[in-house]
XYZ file of N, CA and C in Angstrom:
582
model
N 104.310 8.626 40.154
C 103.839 8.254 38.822
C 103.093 6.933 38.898
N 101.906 6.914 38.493
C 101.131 5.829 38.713
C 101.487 4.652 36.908
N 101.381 3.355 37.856
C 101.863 2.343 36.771
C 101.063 2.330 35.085
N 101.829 2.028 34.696
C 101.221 2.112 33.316
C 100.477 0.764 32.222
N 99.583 1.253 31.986
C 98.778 -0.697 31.896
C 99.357 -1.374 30.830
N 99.748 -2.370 30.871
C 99.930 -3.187 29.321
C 99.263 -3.712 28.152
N 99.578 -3.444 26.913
C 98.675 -3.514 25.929
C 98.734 -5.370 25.814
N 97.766 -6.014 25.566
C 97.805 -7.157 24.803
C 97.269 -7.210 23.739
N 97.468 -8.488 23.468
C 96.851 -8.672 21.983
C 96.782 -10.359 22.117
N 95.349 -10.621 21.903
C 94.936 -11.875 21.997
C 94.451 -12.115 20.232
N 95.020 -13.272 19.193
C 94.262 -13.661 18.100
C 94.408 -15.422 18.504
N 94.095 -15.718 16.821
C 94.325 -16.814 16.360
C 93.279 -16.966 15.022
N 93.481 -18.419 14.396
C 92.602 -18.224 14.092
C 90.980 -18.300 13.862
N 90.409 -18.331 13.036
C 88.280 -18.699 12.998
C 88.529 -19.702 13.344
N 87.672 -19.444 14.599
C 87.375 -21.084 15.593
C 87.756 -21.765 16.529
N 88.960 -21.175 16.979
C 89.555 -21.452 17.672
C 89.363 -21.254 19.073
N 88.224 -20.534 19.211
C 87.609 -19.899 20.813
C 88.666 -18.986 21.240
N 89.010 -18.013 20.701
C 89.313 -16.886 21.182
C 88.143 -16.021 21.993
N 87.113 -15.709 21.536
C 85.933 -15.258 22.489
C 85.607 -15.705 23.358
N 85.259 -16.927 23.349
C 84.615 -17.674 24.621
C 86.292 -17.455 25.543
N 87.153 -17.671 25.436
C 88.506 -17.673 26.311
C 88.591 -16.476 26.903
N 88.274 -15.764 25.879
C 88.302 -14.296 26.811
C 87.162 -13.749 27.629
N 86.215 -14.287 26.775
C 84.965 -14.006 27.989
C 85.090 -14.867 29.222
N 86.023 -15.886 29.838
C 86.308 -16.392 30.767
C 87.492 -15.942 31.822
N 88.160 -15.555 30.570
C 89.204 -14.414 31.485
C 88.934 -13.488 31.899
N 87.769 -12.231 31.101
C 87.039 -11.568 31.963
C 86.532 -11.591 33.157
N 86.241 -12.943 33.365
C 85.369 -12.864 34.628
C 86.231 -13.059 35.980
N 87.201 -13.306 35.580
C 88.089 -13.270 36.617
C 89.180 -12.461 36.457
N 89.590 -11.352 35.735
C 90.285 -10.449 35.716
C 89.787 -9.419 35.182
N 90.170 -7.634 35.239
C 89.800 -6.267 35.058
C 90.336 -5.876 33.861
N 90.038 -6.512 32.762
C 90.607 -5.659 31.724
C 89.727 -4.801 30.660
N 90.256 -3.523 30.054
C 89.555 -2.849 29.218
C 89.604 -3.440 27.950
N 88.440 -3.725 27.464
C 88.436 -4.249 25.846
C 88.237 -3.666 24.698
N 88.867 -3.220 23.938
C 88.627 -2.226 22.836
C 87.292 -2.194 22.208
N 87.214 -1.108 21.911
C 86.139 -1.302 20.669
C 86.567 -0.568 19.273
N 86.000 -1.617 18.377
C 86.579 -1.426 17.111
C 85.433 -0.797 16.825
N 86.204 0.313 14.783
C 85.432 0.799 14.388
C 85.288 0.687 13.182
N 84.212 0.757 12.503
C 83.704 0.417 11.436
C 82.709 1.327 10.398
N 82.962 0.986 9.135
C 82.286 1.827 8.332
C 81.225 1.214 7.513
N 80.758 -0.166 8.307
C 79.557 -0.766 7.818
C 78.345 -0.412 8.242
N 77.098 -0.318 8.601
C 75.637 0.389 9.117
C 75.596 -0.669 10.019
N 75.320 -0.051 11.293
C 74.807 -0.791 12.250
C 73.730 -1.394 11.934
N 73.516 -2.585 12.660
C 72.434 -3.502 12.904
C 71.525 -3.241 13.794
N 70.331 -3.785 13.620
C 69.112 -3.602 14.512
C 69.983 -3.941 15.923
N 69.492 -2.756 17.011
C 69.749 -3.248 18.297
C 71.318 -2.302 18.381
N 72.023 -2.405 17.748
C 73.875 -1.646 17.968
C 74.057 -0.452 18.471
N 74.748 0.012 19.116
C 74.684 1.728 19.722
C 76.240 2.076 19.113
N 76.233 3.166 19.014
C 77.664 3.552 18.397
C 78.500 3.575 19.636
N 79.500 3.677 19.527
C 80.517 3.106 20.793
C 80.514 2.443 21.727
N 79.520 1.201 21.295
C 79.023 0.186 22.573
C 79.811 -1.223 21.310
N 78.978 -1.625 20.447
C 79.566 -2.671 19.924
C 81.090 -2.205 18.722
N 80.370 -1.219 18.055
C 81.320 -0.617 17.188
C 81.494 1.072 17.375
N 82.431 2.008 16.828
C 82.104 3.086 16.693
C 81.850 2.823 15.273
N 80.761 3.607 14.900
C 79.819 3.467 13.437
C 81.055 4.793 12.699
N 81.673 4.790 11.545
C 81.961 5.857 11.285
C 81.734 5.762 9.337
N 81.654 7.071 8.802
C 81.433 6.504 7.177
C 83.288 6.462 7.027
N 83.005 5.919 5.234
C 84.765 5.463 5.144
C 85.233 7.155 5.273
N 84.886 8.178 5.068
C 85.613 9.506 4.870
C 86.172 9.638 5.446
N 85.323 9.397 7.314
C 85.946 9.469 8.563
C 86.836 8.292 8.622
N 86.429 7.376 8.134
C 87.716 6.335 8.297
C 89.219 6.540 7.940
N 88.971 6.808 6.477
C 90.169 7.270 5.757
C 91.321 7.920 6.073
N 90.521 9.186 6.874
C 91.097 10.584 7.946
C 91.961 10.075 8.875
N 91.309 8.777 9.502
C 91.955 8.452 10.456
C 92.802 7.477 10.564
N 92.788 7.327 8.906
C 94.081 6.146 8.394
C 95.036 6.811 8.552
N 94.721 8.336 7.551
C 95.970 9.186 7.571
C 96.926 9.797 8.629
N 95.629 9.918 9.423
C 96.494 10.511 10.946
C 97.296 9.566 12.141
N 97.212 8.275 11.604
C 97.604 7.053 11.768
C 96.809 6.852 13.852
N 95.415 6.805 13.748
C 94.661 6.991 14.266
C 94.338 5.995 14.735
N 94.752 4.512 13.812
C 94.354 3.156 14.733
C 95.513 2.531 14.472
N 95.400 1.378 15.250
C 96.528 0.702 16.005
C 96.767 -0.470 14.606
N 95.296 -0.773 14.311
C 95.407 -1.849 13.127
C 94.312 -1.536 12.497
N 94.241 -1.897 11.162
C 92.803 -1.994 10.291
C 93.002 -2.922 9.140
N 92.035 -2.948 8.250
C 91.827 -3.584 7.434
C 90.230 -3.790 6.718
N 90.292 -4.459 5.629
C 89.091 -4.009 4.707
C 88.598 -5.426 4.655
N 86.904 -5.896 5.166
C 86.607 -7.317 5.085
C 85.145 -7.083 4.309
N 84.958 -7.982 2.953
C 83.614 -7.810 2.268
C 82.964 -6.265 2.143
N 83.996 -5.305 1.722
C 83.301 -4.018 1.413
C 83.811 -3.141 2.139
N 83.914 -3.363 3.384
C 83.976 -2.758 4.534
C 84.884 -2.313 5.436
N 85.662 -1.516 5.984
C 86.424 -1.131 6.534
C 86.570 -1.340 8.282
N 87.443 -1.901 8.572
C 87.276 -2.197 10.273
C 88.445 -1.408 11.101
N 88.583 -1.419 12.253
C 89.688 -0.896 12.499
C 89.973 -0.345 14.205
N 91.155 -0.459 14.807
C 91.153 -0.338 16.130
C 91.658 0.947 16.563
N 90.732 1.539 17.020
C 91.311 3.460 17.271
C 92.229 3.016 18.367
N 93.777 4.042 18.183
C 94.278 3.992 19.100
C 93.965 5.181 20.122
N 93.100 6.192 20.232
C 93.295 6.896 21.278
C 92.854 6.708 22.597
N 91.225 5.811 22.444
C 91.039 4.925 23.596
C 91.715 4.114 24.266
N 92.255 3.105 23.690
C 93.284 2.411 23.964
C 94.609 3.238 25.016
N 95.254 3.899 24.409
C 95.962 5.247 24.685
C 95.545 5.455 26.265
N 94.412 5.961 26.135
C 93.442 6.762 27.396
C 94.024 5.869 28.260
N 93.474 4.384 28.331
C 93.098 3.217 29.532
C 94.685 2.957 29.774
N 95.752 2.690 28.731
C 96.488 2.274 29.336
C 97.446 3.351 30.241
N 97.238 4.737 29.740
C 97.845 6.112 30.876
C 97.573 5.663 31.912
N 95.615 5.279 31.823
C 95.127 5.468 33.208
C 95.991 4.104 34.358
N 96.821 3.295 33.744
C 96.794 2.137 34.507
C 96.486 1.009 34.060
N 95.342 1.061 33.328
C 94.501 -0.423 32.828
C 95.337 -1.069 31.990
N 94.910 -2.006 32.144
C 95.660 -3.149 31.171
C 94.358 -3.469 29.814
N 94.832 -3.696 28.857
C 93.809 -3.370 27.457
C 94.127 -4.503 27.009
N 92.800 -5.210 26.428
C 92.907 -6.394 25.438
C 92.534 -6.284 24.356
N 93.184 -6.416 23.065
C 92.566 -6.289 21.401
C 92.124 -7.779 21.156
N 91.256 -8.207 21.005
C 90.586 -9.444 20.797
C 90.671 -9.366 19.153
N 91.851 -9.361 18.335
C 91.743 -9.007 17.056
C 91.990 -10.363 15.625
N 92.018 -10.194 14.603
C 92.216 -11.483 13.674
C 93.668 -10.879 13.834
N 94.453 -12.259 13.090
C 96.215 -12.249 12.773
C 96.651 -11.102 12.109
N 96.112 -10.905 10.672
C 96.931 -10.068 10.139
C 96.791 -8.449 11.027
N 95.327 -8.096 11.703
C 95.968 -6.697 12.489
C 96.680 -6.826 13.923
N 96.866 -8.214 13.661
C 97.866 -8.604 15.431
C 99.171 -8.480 15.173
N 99.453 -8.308 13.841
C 100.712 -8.393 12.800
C 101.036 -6.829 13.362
N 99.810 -6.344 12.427
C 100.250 -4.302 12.571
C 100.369 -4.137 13.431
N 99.543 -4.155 14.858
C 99.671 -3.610 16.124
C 101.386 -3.974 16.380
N 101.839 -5.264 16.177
C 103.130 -5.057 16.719
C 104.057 -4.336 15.935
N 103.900 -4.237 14.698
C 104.782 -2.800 14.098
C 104.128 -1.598 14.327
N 103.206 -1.034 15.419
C 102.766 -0.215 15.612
C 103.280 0.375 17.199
N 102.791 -0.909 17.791
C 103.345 -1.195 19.208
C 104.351 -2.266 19.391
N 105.572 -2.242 19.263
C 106.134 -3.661 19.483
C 106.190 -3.977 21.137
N 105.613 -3.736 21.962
C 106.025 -3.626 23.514
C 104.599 -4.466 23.662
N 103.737 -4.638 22.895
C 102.584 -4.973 22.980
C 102.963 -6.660 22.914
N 101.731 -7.038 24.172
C 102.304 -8.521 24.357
C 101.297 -9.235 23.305
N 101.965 -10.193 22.733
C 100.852 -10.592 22.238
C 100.706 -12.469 22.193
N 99.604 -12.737 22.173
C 99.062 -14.130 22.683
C 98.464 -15.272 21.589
N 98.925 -16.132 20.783
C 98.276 -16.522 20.007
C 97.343 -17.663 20.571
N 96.490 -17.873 20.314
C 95.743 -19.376 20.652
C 95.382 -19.959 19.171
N 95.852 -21.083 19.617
C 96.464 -22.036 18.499
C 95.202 -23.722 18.687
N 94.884 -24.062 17.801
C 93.787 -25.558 18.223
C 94.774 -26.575 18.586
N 94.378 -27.518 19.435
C 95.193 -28.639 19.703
C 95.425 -29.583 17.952
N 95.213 -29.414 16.920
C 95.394 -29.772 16.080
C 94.482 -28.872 14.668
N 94.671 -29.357 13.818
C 94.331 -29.135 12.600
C 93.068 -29.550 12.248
N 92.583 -30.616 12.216
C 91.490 -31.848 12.428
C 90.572 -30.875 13.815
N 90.945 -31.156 14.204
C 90.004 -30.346 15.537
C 89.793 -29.180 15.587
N 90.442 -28.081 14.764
C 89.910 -26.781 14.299
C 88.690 -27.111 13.422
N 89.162 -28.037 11.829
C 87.835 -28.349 11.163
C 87.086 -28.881 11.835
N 86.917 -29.284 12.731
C 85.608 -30.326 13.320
C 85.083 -29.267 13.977
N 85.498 -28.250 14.979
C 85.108 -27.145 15.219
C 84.508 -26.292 14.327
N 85.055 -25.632 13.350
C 84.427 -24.572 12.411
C 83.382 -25.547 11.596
N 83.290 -26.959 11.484
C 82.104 -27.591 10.879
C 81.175 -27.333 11.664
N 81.286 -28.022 12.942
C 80.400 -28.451 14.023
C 79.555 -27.232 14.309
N 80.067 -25.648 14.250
C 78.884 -24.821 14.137
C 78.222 -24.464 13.688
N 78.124 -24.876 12.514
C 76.905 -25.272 11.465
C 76.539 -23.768 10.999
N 77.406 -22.579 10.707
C 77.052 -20.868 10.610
C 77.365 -20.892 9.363
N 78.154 -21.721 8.698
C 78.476 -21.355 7.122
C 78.608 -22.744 6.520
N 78.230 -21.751 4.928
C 78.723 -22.859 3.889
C 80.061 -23.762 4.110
N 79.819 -24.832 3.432
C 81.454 -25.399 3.166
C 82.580 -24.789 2.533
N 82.081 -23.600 1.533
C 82.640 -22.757 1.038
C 83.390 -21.998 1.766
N 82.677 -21.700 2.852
C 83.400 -20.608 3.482
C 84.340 -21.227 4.490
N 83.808 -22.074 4.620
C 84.272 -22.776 6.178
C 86.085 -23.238 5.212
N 85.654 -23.860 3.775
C 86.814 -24.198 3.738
C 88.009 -22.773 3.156
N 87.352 -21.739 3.082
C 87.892 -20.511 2.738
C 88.993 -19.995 4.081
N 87.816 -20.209 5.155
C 88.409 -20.059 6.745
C 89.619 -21.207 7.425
N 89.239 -22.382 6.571
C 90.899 -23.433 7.231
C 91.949 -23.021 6.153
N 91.919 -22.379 4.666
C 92.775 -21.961 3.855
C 93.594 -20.668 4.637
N 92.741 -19.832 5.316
C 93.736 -19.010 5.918
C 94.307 -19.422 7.162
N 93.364 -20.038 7.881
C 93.718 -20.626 9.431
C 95.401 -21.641 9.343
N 95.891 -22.305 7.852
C 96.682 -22.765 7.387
C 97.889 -21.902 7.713
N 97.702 -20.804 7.067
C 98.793 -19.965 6.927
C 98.860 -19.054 8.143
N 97.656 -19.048 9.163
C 97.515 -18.064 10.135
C 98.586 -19.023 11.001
N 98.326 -20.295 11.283
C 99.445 -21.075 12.290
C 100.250 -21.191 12.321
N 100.771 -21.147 10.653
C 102.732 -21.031 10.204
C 103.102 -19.331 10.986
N 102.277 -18.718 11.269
C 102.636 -17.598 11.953
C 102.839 -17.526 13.570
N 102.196 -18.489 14.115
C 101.747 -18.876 15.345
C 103.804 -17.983 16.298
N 104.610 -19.165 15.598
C 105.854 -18.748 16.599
C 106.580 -17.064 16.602
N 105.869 -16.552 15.472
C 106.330 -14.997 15.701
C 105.495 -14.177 17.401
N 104.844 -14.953 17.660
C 103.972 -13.851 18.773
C 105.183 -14.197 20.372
N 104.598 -13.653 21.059
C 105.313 -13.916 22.708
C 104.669 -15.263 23.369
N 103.323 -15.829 22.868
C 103.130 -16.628 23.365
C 102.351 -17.318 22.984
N 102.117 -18.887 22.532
C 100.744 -19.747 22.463
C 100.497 -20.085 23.193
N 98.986 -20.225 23.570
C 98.387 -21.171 24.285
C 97.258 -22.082 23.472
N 97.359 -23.310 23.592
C 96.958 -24.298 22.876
C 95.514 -24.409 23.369
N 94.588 -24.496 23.104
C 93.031 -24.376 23.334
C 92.668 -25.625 23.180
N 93.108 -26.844 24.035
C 92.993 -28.053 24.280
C 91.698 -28.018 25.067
N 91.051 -27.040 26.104
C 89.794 -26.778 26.973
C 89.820 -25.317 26.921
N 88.749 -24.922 27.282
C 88.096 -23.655 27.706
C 88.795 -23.390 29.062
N 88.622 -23.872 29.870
C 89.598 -24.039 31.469
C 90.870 -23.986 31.455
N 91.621 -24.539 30.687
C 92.816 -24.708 30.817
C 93.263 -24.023 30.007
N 93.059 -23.247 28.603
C 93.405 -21.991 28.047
C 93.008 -20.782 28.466
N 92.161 -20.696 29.255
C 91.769 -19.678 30.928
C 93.000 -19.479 31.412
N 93.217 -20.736 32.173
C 94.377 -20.058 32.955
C 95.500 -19.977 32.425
N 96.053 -20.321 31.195
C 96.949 -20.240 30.805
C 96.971 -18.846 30.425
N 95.664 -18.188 29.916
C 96.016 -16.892 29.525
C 96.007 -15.879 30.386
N 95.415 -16.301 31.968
C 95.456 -15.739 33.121
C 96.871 -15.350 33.625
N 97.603 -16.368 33.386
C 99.168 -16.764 33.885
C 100.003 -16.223 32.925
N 99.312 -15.891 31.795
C 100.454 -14.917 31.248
C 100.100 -13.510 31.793
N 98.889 -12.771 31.733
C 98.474 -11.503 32.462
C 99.650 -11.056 33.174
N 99.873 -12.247 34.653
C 99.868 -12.104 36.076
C 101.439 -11.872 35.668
N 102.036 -12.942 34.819
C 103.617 -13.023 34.408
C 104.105 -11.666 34.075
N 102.847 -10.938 33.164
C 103.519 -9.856 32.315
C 103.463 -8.432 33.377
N 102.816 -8.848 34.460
C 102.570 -7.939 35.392
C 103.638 -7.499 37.050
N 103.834 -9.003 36.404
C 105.329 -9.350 37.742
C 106.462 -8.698 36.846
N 106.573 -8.016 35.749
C 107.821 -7.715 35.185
C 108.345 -6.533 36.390
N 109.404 -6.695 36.054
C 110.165 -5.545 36.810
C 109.616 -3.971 36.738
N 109.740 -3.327 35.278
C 109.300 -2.672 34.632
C 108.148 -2.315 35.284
N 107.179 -3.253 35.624
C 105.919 -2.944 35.726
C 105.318 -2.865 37.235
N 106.532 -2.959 38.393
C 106.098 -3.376 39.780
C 106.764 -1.920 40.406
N 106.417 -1.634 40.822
C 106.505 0.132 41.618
C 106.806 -0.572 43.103
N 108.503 -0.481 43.514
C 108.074 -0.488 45.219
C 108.176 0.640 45.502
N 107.356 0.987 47.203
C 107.173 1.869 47.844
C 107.905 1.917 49.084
């Protein structure tokens, strides 16, 4: 019986460099990354099952009912959401799977999956999240201060997950999230001798 991959789950919240962290962990580790799906119209340039699977809400709905994704939720109109059967697929095959997702569907996945590890990255402070979500200059103040109103309540959540890592550097929340991978991989559970 060949090993079976582990699900993660990487959030936190807007701004915090969850992307850039993981696009660094990528490059030095093999993991499958979901793709979410959505019932908004692609954008110039998007292919359906490359950035999103494009689906209308009907098909969405269907696949609320058949309890078809792992997490979802509804943002400005729109319906988002993480199919579990891909997911499913990669981790049979072995692979280890990362949901690069916001808090509240990092919430569902673990009443969906509770075996699912999951990773919060947290800012070295409060002050340094806002100076961050200012400093990229992508939104109003409106929004930006809409985004530290939830990021507030997203951190009082921070100690429910398996693990923070504090995003003090790009490098050093690398390997920290490297070193959990490698940790969750040394489990007993998960090491086949021959």
């Amino acid at each position: 019986m060949s090993k079976q991959g582990i699900l993660f789950v990487l959030t936190g919240p807007s701004g915090v460099g969850k992307g850039t962290v993981l696009a660094e962990v990528c490059k030095q580790k093999e993991l499958y990354l979901s793709t979410s799906a959505t019932t908004r119209e692609p954008r110039p340039g998007e292919q359906d099952g490359v950035q999103y699977y494009f689906l209308t809400r009907e098909q969405f709905e269907q696949k609320v009912a058949e309890n078809g994704f792992l997490e979802h939720a509804e943002f400005s109109g729109n319906c988002y959401g993480t199919p579990a059967e891909p997911v499913d697929a990669q981790l049979d095959a072995g692979h280890d799977v990362m949901l690069e997702i916001e808090v509240q569907g990092a919430m569902q996945v673990h009443q969906m999956r509770p075996d699912a590890v999951r990773i919060f990255i947290a800012p070295p402070s409060f002050a340094e999240l806002e100076r961050r979500l200012t400093g990229r200059g992508t939104e109003d103040a409106d929004a930006v201060r809409r985004r530290l109103e939830t990021a507030k309540h997203e951190l009082t959540l921070a100690k429910e997950f398996d693990y923070i890592v504090v995003n003090n550097t790009v490098e050093q929340a690398t390997a920290d999230v490297l070193a959990i991978l490698r940790a969750e991989n040394c489990r007993a559970a998960q090491v086949e001798i021959k």
